[in-house]
GROMACS .gro file of C-alpha atoms in nm:
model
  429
    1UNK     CA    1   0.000   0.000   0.000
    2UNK     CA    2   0.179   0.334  -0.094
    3UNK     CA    3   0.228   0.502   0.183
    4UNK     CA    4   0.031   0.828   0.133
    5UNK     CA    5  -0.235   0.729  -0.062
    6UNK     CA    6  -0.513   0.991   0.011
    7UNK     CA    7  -0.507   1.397  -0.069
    8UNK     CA    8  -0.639   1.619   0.206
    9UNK     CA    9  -0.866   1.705  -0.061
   10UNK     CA   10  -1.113   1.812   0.231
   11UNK     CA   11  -0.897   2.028   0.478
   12UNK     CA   12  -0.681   2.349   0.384
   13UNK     CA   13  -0.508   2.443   0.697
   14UNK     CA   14  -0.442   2.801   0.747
   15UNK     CA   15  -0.110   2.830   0.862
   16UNK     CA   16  -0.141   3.160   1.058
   17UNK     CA   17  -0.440   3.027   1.285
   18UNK     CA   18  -0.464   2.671   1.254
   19UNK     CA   19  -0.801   2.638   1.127
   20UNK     CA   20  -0.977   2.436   0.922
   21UNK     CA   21  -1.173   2.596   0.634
   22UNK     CA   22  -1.360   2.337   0.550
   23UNK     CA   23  -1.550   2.055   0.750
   24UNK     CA   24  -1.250   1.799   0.745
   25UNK     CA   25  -1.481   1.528   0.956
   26UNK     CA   26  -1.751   1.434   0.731
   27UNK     CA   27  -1.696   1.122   0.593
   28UNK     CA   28  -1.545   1.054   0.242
   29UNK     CA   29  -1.782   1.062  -0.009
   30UNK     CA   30  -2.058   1.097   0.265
   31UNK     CA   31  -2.396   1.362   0.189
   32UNK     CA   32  -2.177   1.616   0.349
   33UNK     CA   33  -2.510   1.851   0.414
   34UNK     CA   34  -2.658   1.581   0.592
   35UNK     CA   35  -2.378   1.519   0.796
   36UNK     CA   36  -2.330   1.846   0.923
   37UNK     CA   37  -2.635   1.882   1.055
   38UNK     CA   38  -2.619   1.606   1.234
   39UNK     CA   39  -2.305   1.646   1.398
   40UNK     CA   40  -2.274   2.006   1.398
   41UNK     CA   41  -2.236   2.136   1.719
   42UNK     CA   42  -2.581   2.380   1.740
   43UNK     CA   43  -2.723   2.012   1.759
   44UNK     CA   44  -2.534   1.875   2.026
   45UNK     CA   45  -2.715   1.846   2.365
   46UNK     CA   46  -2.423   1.940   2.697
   47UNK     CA   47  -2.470   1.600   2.890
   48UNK     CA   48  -2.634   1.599   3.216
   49UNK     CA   49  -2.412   1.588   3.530
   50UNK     CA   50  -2.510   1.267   3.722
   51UNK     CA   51  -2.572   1.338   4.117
   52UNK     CA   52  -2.261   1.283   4.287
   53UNK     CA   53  -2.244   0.867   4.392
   54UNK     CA   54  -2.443   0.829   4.150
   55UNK     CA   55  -2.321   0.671   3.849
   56UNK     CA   56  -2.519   0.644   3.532
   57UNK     CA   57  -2.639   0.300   3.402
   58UNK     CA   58  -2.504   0.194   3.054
   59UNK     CA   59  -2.707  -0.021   2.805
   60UNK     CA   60  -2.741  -0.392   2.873
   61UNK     CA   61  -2.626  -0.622   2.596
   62UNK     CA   62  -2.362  -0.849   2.701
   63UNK     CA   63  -2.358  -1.059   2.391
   64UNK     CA   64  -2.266  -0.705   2.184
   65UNK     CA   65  -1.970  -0.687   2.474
   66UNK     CA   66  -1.713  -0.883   2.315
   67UNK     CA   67  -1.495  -0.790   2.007
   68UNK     CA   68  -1.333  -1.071   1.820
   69UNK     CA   69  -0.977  -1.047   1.713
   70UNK     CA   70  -0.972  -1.377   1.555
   71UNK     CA   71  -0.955  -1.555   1.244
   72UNK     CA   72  -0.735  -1.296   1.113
   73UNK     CA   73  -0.898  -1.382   0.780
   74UNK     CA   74  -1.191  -1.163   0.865
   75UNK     CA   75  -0.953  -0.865   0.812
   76UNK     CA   76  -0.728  -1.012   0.495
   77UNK     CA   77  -0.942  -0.761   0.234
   78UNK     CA   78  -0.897  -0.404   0.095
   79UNK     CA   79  -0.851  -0.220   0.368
   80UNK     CA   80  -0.905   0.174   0.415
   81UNK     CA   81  -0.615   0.406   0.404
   82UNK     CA   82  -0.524   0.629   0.728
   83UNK     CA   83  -0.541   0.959   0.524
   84UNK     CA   84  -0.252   1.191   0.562
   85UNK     CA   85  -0.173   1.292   0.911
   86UNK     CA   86  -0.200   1.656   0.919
   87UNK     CA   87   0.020   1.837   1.212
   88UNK     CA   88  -0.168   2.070   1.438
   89UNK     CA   89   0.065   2.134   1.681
   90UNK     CA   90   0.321   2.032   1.943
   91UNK     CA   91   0.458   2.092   2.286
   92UNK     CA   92   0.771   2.003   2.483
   93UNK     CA   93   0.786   1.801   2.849
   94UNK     CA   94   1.080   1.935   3.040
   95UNK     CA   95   1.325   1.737   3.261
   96UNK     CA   96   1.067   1.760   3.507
   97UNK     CA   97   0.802   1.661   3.254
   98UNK     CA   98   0.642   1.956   3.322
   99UNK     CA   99   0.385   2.111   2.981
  100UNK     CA  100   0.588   2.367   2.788
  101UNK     CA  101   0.428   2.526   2.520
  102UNK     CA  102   0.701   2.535   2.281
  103UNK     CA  103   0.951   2.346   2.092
  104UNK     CA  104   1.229   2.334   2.305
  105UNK     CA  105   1.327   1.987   2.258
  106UNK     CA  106   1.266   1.967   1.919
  107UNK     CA  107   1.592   1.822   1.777
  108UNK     CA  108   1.793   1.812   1.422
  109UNK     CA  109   1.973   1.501   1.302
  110UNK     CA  110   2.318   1.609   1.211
  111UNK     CA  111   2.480   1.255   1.197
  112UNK     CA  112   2.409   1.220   0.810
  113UNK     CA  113   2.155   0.931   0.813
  114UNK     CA  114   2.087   0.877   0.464
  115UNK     CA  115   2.312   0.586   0.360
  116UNK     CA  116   2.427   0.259   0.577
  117UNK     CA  117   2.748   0.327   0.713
  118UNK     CA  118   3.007   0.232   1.018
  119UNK     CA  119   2.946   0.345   1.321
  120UNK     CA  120   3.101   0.395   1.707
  121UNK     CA  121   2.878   0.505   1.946
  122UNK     CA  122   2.900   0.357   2.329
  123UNK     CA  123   2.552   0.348   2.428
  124UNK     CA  124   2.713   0.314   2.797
  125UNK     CA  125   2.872   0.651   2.836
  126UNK     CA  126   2.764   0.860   3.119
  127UNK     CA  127   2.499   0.590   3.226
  128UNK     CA  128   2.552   0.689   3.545
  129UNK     CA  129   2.411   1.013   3.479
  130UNK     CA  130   2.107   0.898   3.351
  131UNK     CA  131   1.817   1.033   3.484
  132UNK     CA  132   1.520   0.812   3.438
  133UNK     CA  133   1.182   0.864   3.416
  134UNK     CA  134   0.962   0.844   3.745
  135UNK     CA  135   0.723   0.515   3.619
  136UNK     CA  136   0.438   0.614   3.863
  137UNK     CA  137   0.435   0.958   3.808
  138UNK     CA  138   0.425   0.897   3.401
  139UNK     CA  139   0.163   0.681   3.510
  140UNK     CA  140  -0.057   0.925   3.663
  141UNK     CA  141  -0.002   1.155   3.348
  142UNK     CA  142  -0.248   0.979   3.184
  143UNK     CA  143  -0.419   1.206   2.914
  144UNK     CA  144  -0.345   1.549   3.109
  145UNK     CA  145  -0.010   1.662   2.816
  146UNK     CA  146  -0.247   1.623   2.551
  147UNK     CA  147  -0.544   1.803   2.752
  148UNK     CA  148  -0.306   2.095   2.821
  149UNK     CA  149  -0.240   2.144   2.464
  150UNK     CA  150  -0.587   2.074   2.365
  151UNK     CA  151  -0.711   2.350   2.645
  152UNK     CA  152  -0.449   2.583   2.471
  153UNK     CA  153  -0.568   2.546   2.139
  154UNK     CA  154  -0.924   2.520   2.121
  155UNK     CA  155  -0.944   2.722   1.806
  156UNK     CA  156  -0.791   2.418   1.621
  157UNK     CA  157  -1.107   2.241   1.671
  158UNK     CA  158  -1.331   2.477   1.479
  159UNK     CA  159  -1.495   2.394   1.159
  160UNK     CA  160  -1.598   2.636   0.891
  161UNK     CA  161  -1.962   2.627   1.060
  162UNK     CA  162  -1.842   2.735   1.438
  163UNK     CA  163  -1.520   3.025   1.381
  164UNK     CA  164  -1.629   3.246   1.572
  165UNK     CA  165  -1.866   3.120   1.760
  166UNK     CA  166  -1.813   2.960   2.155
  167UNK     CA  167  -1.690   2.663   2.069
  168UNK     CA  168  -1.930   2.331   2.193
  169UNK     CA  169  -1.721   2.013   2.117
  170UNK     CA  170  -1.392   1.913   1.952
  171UNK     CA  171  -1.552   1.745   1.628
  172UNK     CA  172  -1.331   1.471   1.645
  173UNK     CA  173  -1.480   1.107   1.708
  174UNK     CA  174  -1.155   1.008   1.880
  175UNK     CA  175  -0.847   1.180   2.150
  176UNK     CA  176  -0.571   1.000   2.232
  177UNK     CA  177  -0.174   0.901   2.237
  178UNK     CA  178  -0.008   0.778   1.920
  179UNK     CA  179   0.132   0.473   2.175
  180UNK     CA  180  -0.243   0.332   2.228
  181UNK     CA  181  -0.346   0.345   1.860
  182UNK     CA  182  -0.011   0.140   1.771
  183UNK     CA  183  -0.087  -0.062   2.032
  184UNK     CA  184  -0.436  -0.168   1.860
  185UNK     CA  185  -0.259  -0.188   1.526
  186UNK     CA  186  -0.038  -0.443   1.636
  187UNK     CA  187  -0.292  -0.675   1.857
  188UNK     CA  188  -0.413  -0.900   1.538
  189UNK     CA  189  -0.064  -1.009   1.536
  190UNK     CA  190   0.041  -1.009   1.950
  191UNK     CA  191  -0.065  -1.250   2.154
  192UNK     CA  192   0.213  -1.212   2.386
  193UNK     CA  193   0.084  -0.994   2.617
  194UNK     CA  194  -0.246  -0.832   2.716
  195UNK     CA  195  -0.349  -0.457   2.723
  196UNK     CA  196  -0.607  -0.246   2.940
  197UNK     CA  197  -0.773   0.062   2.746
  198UNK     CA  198  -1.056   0.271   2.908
  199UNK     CA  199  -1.303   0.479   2.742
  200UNK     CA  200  -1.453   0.787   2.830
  201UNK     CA  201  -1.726   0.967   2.564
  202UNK     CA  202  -1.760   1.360   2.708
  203UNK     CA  203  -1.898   1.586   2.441
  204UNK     CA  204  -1.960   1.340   2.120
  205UNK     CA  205  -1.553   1.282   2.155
  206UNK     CA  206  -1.446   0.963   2.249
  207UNK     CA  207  -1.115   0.999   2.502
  208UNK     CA  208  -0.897   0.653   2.475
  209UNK     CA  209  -0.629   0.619   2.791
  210UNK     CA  210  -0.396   0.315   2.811
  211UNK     CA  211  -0.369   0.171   3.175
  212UNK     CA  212  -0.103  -0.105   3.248
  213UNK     CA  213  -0.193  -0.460   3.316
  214UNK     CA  214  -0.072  -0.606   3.618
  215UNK     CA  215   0.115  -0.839   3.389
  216UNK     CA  216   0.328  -0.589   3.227
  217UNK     CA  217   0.371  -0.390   3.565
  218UNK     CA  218   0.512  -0.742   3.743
  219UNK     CA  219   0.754  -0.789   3.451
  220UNK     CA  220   0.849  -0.423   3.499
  221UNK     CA  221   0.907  -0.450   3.872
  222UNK     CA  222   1.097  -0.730   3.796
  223UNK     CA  223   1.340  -0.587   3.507
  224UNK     CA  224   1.730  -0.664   3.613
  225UNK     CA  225   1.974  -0.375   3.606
  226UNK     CA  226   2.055  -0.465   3.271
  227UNK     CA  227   1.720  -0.448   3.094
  228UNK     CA  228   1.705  -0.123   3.246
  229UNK     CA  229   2.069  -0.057   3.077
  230UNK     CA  230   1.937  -0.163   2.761
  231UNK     CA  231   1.618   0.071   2.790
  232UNK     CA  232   1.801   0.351   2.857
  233UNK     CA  233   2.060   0.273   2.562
  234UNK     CA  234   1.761   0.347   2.319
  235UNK     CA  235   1.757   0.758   2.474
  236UNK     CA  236   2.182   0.731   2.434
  237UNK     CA  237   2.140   0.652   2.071
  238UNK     CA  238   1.896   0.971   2.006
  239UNK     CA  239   2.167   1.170   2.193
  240UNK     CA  240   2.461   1.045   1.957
  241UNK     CA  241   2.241   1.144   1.700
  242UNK     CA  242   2.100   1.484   1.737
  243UNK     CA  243   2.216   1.834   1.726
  244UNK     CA  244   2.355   2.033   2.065
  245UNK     CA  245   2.409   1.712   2.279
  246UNK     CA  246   2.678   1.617   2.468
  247UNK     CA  247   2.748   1.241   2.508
  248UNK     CA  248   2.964   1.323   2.821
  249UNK     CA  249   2.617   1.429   3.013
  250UNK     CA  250   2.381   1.211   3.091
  251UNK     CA  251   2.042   1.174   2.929
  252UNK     CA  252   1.753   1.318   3.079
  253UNK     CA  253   1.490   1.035   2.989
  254UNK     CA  254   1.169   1.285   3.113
  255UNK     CA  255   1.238   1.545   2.831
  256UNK     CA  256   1.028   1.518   2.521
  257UNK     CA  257   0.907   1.653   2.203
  258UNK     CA  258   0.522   1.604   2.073
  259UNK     CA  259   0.338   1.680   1.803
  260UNK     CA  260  -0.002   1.649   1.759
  261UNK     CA  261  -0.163   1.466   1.457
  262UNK     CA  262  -0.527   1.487   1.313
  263UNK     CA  263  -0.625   1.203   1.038
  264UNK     CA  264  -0.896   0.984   0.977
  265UNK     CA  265  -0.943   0.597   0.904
  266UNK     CA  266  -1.222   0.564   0.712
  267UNK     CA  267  -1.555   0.730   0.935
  268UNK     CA  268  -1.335   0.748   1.232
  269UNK     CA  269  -1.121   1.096   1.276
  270UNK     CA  270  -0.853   1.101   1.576
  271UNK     CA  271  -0.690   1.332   1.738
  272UNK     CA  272  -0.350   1.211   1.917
  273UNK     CA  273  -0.006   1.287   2.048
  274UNK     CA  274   0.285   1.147   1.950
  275UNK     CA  275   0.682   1.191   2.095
  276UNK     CA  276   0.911   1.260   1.777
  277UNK     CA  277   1.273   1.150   1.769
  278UNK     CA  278   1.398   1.450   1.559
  279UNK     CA  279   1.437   1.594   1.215
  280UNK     CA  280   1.649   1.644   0.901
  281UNK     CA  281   1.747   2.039   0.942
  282UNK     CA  282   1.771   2.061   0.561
  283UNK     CA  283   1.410   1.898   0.458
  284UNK     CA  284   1.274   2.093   0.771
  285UNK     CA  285   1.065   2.432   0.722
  286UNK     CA  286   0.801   2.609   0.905
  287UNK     CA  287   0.546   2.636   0.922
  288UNK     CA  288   0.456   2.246   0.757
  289UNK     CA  289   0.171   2.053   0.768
  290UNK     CA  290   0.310   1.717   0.812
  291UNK     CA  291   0.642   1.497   0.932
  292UNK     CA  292   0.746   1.423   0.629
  293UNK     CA  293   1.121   1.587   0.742
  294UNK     CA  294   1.134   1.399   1.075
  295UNK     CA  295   1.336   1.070   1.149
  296UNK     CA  296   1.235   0.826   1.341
  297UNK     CA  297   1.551   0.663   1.528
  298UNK     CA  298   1.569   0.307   1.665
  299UNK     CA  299   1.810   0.057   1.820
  300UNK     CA  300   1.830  -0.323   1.792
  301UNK     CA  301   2.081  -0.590   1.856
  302UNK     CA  302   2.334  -0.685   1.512
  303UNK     CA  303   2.153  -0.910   1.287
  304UNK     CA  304   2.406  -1.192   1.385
  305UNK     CA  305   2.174  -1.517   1.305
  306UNK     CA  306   1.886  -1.608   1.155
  307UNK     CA  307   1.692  -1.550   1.444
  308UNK     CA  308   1.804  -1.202   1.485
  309UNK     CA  309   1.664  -1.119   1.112
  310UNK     CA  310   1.333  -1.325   1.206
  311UNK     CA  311   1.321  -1.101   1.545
  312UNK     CA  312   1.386  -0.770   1.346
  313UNK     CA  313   1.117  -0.849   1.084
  314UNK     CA  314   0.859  -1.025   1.280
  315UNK     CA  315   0.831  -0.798   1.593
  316UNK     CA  316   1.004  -0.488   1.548
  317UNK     CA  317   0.929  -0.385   1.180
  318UNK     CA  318   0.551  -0.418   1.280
  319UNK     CA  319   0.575  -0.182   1.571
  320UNK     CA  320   0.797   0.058   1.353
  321UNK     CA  321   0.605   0.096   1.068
  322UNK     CA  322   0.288   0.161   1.256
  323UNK     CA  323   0.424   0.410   1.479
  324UNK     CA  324   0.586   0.629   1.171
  325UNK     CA  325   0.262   0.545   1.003
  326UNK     CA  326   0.058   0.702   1.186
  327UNK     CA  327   0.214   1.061   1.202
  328UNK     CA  328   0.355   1.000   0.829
  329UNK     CA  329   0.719   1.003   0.906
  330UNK     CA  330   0.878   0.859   0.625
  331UNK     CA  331   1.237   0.640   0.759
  332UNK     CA  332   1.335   0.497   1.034
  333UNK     CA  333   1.763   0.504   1.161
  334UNK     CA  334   1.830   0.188   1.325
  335UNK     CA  335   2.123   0.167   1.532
  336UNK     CA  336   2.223  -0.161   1.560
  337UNK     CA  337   2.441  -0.305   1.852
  338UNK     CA  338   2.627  -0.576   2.023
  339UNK     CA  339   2.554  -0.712   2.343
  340UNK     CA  340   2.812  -0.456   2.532
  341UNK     CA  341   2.587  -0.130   2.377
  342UNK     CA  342   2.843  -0.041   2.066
  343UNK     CA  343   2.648   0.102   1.800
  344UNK     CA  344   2.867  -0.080   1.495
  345UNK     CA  345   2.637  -0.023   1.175
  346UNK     CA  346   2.369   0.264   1.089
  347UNK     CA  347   2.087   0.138   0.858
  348UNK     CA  348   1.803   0.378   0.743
  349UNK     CA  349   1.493   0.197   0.663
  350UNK     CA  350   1.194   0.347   0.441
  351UNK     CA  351   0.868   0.289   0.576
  352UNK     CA  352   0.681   0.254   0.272
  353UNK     CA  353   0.897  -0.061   0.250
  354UNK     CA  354   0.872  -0.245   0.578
  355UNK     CA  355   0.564  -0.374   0.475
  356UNK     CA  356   0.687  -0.591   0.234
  357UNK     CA  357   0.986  -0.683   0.436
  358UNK     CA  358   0.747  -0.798   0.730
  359UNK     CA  359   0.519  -0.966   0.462
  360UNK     CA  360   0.623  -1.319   0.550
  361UNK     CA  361   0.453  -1.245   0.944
  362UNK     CA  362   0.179  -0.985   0.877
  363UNK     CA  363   0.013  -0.759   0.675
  364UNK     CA  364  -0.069  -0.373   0.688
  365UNK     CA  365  -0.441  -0.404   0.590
  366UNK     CA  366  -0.521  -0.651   0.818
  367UNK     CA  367  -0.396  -0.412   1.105
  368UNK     CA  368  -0.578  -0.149   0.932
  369UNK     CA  369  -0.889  -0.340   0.891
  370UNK     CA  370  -0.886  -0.430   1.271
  371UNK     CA  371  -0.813  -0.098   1.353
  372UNK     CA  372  -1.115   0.054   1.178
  373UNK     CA  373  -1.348  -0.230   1.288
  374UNK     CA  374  -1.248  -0.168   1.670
  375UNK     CA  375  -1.275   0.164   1.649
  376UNK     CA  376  -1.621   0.101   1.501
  377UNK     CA  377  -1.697  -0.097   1.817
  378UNK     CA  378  -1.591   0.116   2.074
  379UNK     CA  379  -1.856   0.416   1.942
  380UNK     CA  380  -2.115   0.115   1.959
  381UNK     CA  381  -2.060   0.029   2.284
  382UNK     CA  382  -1.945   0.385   2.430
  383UNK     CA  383  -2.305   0.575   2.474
  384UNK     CA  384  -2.302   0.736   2.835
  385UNK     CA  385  -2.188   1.085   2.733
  386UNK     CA  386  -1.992   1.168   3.070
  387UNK     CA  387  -1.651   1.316   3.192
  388UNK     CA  388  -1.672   1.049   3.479
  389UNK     CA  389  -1.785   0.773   3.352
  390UNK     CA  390  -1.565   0.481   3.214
  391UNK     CA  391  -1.591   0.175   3.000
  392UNK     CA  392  -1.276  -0.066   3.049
  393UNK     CA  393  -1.175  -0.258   2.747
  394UNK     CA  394  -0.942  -0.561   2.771
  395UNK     CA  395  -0.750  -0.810   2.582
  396UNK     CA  396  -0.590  -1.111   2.806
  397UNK     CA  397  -0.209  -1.236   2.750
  398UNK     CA  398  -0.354  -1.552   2.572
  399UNK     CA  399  -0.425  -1.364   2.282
  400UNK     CA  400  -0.799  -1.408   2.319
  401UNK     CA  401  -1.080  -1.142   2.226
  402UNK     CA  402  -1.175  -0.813   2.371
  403UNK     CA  403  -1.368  -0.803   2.635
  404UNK     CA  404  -1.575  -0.455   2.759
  405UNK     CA  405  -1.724  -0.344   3.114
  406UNK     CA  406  -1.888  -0.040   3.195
  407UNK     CA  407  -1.729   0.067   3.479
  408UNK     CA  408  -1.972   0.386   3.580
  409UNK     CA  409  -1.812   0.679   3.834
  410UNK     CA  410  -1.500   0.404   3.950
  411UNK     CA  411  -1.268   0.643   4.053
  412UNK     CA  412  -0.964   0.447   4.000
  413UNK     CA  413  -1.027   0.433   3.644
  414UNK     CA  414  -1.144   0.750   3.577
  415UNK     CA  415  -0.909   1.012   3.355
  416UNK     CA  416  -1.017   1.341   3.227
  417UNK     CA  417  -0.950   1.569   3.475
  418UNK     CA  418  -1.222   1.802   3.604
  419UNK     CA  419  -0.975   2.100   3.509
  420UNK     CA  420  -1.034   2.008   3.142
  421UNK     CA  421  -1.402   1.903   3.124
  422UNK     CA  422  -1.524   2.213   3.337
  423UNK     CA  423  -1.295   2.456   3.153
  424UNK     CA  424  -1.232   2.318   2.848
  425UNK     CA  425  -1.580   2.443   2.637
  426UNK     CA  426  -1.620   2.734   2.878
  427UNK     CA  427  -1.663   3.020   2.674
  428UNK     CA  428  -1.386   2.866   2.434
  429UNK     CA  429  -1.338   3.061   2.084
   0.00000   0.00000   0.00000
């Protein structure tokens, strides 16, 4: 599949204030009169504040409950193309991942990249510098980066049929991270382990947060010091490879760089956030509309064996190709390694091409196909329009189907902050 196949025939961006100037979310090819009045929002109804304990009661129909992931033959057939992520915006975390508005750790490849070439980079330098991320405070993050920027920029969610007007909802079916939607991209072809996403409709939007299982939190608690070495060698390799660093310091594993994306798969538009590695100062300008100047860099252990190619193609070609994807990023700069962190060989990979290279062990369409039906599913099932209410979906480590619950007010699920859903439409422009 080539790998932009659609024109934003429907959206002209305006650089200056980020708006759209025509109604990007009506569906391809849909009665596009029709479907503005129906989802304009003059129509939408402000939902109804349930009385505090109470929490409201979601449709009964358990059979409708349970999404099935397999055969994968279901999803072998033309598939729908993820039209071309258009950039809205971005923001930076600091080294106390704290919101900055701004792109102060957006970074420029100046190792050139282009060709495969030798390489000597000690991933192990300074890694007793390193200052790692705090896993239960990321934890706690949840949504609230995104919801920050989103707060900020509420005039990037107005349609031709609202500028100017006090702005009621976002227009967008789905909010979320880049991470989640990979995630779900991935699942026809991981059994390995399961995943927890909860669901939270407030305004017609749909607002997806991954929660980790107890599964992957056990195998975290458990990592040995040198799983965490070889995590942190993945942050070494970005320094080695971007402008202004100094491999002497250590890396500061909290700091980031996101941009956020708006696209659509088939009827289904998404909003979401996505961390960026860095970009090619010559192919990057501003203001631009997508990623197509931004480099996506990676580390892997030196194709030594058979097994090591079967490894590289089976489960991380999958993973990278959906990631750059999804935010249109167009190659990927492996470094790869030997077991004591030395960075020998630099290989850039196109990701119009990993497809084919992963053929063998899955296909792009299926994911796609999956991804679309899910997403399909989750609007079904997600009809309590509520800040505080949650519907848990789930997919066990045996690689079984999904399951949903409706969780009501359970306030150790619950996500969007009451600073965003009290503020976020309130008097907005």
């Amino acid at each position: 599949m080539p790998f932009r196949e659609e024109k934003l025939a429907t959206i002209a961006l305006n650089f200056g204030t980020g708006n759209l100037s025509l109604d990007p979310f009506a569906p391809d090819g849909a009665n596009k009169v029709e479907y503005k009045r129906k989802s304009s929002p003059e129509n939408y109804q402000p939902h109804k504040r349930h009385r505090r304990g109470r929490s409201p009661q979601a449709p009964s129909n358990p059979q409708h409950n349970e999404f099935h992931v397999h055969p994968r033959s279901q999803y072998n057939h033309a598939s729908p193309a993820l039209r071309s992520p258009l950039f809205i915006g971005d923001f930076s975390l600091d080294g106390r991942r704290r919101f900055c508005h701004d792109q102060r750790n957006l970074h420029f490849i100046t190792v050139d990249w282009k060709d495969s070439k030798k390489a000597s980079f000690d991933l192990s330098v300074s890694y007793d510098k390193v200052v790692r991320k705090n896993v239960d405070e990321t934890r706690n993050e949840k949504l609230d980066r995104l919801l920050e920027w989103i707060m900020l920029n509420t005039s990037k969610f107005h349609t031709q049929q609202t500028a100017g007007r006090p702005l009621q909802c976002l227009s967008t079916d789905f909010v979320c991270f880049r991470g989640l939607v990979t995630e779900l991209l991935c699942t026809p072809y991981e059994g390995r382990e399961g995943w927890i996403i909860c669901a939270t409709r407030f305004r017609n939007t749909i607002y997806l947060c991954a929660y980790e299982t107890p599964e992957r939190q056990a195998q975290r608690e458990a990592e040995t010091d040198q799983q965490k070495k070889i995590c942190s060698w993945g942050y070494k390799f970005e320094q080695y490879m971007t402008d202004g660093s100094d491999v002497k310091e250590g890396v500061n594993e909290n700091e980031e760089y996101c941009c956020v994306m708006r696209s659509r798969l088939d009827s289904h538009s998404i909003v979401y956030g996505a961390e960026v590695d860095g970009a090619d100062p010559v192919r990057y300008k501003t203001p631009h509309s997508d990623l197509q100047a931004f480099v996506e860099l990676k580390t892997s252990k030196e194709l030594a064996t058979d097994r090591d190619q079967y490894t590289l193609h089976r489960y991380k070609l999958i993973k990278w190709w959906s990631q750059s994807y999804l935010v249109g990023i167009p190659r990927v700069v492996c470094g790869f390694r030997d077991q004591d962190g030395i960075v020998r060989t630099l290989k850039t990979y196109e990701v119009k091409d990993m497809p084919q290279l992963g053929l063998d062990y899955w296909k792009s369409g299926v994911m796609l196909n999956f991804l679309n039906k899910f997403l399909g599913f989750v609007k079904r099932i997600v009809q309590v329009d509520d800040p505080e209410s949650v519907y848990m979906f789930e997919r066990h480590r045996d690689g079984g189907n999904i399951t949903c619950k409706f969780l009501g007010h359970d306030s150790q699920w619950t996500f969007l902050p009451k600073w965003y859903y009290e503020k976020v439409f309130d008097g907005a422009v």
